[in-house]
Short mmCIF file of C-alpha atoms in Angstrom, two decimals:
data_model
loop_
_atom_site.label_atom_id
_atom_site.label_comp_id
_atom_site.label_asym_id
_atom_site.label_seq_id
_atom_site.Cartn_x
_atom_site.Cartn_y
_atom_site.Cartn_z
CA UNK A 1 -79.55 -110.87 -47.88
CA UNK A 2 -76.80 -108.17 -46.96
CA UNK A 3 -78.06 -105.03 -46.26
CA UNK A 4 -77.70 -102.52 -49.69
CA UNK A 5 -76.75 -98.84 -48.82
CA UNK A 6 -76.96 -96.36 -51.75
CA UNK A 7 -74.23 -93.34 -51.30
CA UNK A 8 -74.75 -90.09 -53.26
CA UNK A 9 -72.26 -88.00 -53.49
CA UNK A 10 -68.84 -86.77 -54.87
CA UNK A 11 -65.68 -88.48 -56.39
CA UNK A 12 -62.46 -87.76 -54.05
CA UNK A 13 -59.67 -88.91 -56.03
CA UNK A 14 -57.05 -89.22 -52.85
CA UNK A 15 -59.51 -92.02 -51.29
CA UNK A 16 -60.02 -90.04 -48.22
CA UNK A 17 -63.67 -88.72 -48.69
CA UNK A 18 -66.67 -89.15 -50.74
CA UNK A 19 -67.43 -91.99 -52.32
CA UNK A 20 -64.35 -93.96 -51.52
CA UNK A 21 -64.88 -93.26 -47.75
CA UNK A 22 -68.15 -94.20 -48.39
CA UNK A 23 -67.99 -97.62 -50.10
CA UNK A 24 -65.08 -98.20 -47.59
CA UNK A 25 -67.11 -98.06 -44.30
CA UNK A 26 -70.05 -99.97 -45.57
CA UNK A 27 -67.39 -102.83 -46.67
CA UNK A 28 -66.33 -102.19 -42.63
CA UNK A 29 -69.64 -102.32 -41.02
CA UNK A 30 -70.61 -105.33 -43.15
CA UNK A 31 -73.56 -103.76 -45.90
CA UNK A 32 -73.32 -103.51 -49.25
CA UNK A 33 -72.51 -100.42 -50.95
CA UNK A 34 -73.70 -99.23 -53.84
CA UNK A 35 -72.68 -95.71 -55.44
CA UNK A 36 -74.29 -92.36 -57.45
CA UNK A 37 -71.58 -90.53 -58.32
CA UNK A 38 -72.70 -86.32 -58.70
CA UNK A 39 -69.28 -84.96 -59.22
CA UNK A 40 -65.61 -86.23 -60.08
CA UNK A 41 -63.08 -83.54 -58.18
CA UNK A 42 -59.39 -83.88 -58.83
CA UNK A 43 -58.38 -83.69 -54.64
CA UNK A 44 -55.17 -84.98 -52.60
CA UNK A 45 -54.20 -84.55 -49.47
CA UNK A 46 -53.35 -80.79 -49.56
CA UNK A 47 -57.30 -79.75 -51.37
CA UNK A 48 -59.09 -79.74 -54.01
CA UNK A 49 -57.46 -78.58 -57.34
CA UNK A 50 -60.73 -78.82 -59.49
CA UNK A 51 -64.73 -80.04 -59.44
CA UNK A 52 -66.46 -81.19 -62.36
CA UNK A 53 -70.38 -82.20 -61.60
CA UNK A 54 -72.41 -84.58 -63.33
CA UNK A 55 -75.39 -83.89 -65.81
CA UNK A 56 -79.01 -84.03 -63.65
CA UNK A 57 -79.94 -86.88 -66.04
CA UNK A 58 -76.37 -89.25 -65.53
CA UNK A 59 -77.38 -88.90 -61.69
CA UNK A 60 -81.01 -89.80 -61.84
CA UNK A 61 -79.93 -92.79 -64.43
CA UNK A 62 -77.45 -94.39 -61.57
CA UNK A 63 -79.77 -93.85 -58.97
CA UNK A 64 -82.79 -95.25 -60.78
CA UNK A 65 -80.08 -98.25 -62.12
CA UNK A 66 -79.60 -99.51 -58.80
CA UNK A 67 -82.85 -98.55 -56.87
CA UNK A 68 -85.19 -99.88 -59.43
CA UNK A 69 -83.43 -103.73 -59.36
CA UNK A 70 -81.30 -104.41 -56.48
CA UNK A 71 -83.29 -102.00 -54.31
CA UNK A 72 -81.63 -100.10 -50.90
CA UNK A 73 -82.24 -100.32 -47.63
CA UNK A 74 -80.84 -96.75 -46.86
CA UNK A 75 -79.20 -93.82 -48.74
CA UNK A 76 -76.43 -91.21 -47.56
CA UNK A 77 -76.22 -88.20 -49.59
CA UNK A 78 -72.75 -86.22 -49.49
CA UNK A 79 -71.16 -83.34 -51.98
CA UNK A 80 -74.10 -82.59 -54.84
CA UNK A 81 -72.56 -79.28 -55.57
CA UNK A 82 -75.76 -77.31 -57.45
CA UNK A 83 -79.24 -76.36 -56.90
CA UNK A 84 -79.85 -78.73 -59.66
CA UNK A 85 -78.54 -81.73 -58.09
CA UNK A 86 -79.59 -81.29 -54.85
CA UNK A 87 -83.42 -80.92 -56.18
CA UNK A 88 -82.91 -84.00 -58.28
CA UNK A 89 -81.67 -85.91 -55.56
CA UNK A 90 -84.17 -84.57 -52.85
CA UNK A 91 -86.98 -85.79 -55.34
CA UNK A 92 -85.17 -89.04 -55.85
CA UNK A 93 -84.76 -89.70 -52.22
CA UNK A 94 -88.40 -88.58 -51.15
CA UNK A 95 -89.55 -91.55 -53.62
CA UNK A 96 -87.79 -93.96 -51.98
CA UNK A 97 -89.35 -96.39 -48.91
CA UNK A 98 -85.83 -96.06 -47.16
CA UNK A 99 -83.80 -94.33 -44.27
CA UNK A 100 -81.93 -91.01 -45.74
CA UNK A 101 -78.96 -89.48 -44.10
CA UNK A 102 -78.54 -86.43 -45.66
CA UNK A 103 -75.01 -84.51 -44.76
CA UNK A 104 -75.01 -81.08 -45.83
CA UNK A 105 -71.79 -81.01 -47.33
CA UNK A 106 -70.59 -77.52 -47.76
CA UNK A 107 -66.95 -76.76 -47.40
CA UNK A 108 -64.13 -79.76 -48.15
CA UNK A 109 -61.63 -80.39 -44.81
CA UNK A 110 -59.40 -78.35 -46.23
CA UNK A 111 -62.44 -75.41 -46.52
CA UNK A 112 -62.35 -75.32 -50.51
CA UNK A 113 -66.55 -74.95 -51.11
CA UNK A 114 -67.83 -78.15 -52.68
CA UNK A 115 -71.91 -76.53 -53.05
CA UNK A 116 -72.63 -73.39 -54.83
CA UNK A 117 -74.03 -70.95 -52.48
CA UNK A 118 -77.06 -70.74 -54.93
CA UNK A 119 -78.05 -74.42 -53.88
CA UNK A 120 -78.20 -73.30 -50.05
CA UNK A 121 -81.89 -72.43 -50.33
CA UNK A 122 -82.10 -76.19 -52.01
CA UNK A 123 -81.12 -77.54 -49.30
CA UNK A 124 -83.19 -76.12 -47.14
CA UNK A 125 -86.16 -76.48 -48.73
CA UNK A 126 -86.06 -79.59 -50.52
CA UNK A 127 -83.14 -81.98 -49.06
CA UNK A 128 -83.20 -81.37 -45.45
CA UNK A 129 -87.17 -82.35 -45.31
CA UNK A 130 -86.96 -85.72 -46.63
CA UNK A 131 -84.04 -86.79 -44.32
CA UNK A 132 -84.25 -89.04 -41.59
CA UNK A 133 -81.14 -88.03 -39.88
CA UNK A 134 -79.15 -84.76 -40.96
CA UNK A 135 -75.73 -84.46 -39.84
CA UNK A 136 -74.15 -80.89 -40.18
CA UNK A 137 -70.90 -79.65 -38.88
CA UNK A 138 -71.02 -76.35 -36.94
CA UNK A 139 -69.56 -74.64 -40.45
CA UNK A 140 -72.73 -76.10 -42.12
CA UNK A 141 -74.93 -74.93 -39.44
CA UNK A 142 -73.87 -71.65 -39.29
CA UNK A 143 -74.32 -71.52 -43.35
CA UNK A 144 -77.37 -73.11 -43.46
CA UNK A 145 -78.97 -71.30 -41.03
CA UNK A 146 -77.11 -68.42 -39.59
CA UNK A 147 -76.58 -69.88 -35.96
CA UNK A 148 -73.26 -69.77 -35.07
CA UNK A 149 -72.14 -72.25 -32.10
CA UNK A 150 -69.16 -71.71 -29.99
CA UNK A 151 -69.99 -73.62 -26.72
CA UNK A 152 -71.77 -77.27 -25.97
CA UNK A 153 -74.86 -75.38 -24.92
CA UNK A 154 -75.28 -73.89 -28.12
CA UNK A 155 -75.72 -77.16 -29.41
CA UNK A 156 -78.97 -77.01 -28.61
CA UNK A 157 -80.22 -73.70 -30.69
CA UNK A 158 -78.54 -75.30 -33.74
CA UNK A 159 -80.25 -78.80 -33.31
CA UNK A 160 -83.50 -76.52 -33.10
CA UNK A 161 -82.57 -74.43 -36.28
CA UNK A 162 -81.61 -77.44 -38.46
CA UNK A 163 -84.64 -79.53 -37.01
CA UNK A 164 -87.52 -76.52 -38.31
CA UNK A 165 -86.17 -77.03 -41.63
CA UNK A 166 -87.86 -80.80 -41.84
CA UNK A 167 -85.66 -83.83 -40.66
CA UNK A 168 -86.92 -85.95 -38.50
CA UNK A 169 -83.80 -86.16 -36.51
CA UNK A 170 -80.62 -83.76 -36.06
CA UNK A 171 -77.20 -84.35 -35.29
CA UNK A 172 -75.35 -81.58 -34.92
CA UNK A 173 -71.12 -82.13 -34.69
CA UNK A 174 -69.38 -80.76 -32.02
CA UNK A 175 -65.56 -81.62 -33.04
CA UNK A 176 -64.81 -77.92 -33.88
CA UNK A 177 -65.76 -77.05 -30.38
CA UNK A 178 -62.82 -77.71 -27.80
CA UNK A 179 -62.36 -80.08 -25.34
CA UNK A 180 -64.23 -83.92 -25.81
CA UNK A 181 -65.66 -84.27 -29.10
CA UNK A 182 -69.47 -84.13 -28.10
CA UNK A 183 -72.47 -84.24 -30.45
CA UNK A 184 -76.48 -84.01 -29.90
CA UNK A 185 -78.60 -86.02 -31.77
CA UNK A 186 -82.45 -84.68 -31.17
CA UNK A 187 -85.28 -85.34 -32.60
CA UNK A 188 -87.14 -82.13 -30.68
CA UNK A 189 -87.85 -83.85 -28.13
CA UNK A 190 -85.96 -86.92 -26.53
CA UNK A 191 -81.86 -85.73 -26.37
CA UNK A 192 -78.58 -87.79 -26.95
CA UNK A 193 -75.54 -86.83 -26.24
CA UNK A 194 -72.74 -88.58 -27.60
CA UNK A 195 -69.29 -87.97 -26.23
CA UNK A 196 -65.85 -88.68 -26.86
CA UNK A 197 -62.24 -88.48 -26.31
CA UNK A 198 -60.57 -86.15 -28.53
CA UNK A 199 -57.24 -88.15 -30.40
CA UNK A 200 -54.59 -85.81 -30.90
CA UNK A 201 -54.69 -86.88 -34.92
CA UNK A 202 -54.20 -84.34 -37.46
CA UNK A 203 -55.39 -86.57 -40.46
CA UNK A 204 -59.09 -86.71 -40.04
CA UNK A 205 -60.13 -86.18 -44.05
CA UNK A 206 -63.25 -87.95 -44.10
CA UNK A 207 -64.61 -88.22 -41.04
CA UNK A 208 -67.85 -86.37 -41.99
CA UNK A 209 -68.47 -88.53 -44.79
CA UNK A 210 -67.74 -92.15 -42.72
CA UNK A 211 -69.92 -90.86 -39.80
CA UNK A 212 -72.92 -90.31 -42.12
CA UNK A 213 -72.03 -93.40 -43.96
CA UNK A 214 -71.76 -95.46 -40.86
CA UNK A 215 -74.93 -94.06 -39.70
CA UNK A 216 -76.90 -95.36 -42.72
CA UNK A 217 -75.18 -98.66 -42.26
CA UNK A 218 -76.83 -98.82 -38.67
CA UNK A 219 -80.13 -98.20 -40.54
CA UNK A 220 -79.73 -100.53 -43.52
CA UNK A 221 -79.35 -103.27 -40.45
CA UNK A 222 -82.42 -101.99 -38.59
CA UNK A 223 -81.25 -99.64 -35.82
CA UNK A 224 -83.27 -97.41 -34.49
CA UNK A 225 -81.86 -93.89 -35.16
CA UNK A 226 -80.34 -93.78 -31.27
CA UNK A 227 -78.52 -96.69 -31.63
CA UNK A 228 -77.12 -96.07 -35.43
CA UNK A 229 -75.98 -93.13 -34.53
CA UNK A 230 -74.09 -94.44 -31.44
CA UNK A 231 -72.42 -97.36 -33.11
CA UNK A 232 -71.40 -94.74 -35.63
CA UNK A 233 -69.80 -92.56 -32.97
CA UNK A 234 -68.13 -95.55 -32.02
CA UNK A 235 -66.47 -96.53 -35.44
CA UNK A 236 -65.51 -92.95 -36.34
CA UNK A 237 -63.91 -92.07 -33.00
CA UNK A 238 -61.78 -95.36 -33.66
CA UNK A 239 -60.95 -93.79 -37.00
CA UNK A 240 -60.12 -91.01 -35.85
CA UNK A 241 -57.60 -92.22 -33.49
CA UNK A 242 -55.86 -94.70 -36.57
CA UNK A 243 -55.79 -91.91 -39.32
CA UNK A 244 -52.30 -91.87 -41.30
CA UNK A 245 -50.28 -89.74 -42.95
CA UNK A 246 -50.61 -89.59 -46.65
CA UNK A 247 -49.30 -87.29 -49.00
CA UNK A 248 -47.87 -83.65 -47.81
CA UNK A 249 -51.13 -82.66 -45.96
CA UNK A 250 -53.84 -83.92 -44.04
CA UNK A 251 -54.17 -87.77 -44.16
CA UNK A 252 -57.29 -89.87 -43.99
CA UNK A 253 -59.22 -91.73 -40.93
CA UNK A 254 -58.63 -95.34 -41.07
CA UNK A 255 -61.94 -96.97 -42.26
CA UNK A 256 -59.98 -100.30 -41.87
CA UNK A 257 -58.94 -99.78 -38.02
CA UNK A 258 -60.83 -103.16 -37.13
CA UNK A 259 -59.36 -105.31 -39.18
CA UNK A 260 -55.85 -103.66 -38.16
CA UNK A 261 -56.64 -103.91 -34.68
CA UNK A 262 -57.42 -107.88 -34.52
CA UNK A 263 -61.28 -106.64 -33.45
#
């Protein structure tokens, strides 16, 4: 049977992130993908012009839906906006015998805040210890837990301050540093560092969401953590260097690059 990844997460109407990016790598890397939605936000190119979150008991009823009879082999968690959600969907997730790859979603790529600073503590507490892999940006490090990174060896201290909040692994994303785009996936003890070229590419909407999703795709096809996490370097980098324009801002990664590339 195809591997069955379960994405949690917001609505982006432009395609670029959320669950579209989702459903679109996991159609890429060859799983099926299967979808929670926790928000609808009305977003383009240019931002996010509005954010309308889904009632506790509409999320648990999808997740339940599709966990209950086709079953999932790993789940990704993306924008889930409130305190509320992100407890629902932190209990939800800590019931389930699969992988989690949680990604602290905080700000959109265009910095319009898609959690309510209430729901921090949430996070904290309740998401980040039931996920397998988390996978903050240094803007999500810094406002989960205060460290603020400005060089590759700060990498380390913010691995260490995500990691004592309960996942078993960290992967903390360097692309806001300069230079290559270099990230450090530790589990406290054994280190990877993954590097890359950096692709002059403005339109990179998404590429949070598609790493994390490509991640759990690694899992759902039984990876070790290492290895998911390296093949997902591998396809986002790729999208990365493909994204297109769309619209009048900041265009999307190219979850199709493969199949446009004859690979």
């Amino acid at each position: 049977m195809i591997p069955r990844v379960l994405t949690v997460a917001g609505s982006d109407s432009g395609g670029g992130a959320g669950i579209q990016a989702d459903l679109k790598t996991m159609l890429a890397l060859g799983v099926h993908g299967m979808s929670v939605i926790t928000a609808v936000t009305a977003q383009n190119s240019l931002g996010v012009q509005g954010a309308w979150e889904l009632p506790v008991e509409a999320v648990r009823a999808q997740y339940r839906s599709v966990v209950d009879d086709i079953g999932v082999q790993a789940v990704k968690t993306g924008m889930l906006a409130s305190a509320e959600l992100v407890e629902a969907v932190a209990e939800l997730i800590g019931a389930t015998d699969a992988p989690a790859v949680i990604d602290p979603v905080g700000v959109s790529k265009h910095g319009d805040s898609l959690l309510a600073s209430s729901a921090l503590e949430s996070v904290r507490t309740k998401l980040l210890p039931v996920a397998t892999v988390a996978t903050p940006n240094l803007d999500e490090v810094a406002q989960l837990s205060g460290v603020h990174v400005e060089s590759e060896e700060q990498l380390r201290q913010a691995a260490a301050a995500v990691l004592e909040y309960g996942p078993r692994w960290a992967l903390i994303k360097g692309g806001h540093l300069p230079g290559d785009a270099v990230d450090l996936l530790t589990d406290g003890s054994a280190e990877h560092w993954l590097r890359a070229p950096r692709h002059d590419n403005r339109h990179t909407h998404g590429t949070g969401c598609t790493l994390a999703s490509a991640i759990a795709s690694g899992l759902a096809k039984g990876l070790a953590v290492p290895e998911a996490v390296t093949a997902a370097k591998e396809y986002v980098t790729g999208a990365i260097e493909a994204g297109f324009a769309l619209g009048g801002g900041i265009g999307p990664v190219d979850h199709g690059w493969r199949f446009r590339d004859g690979a």
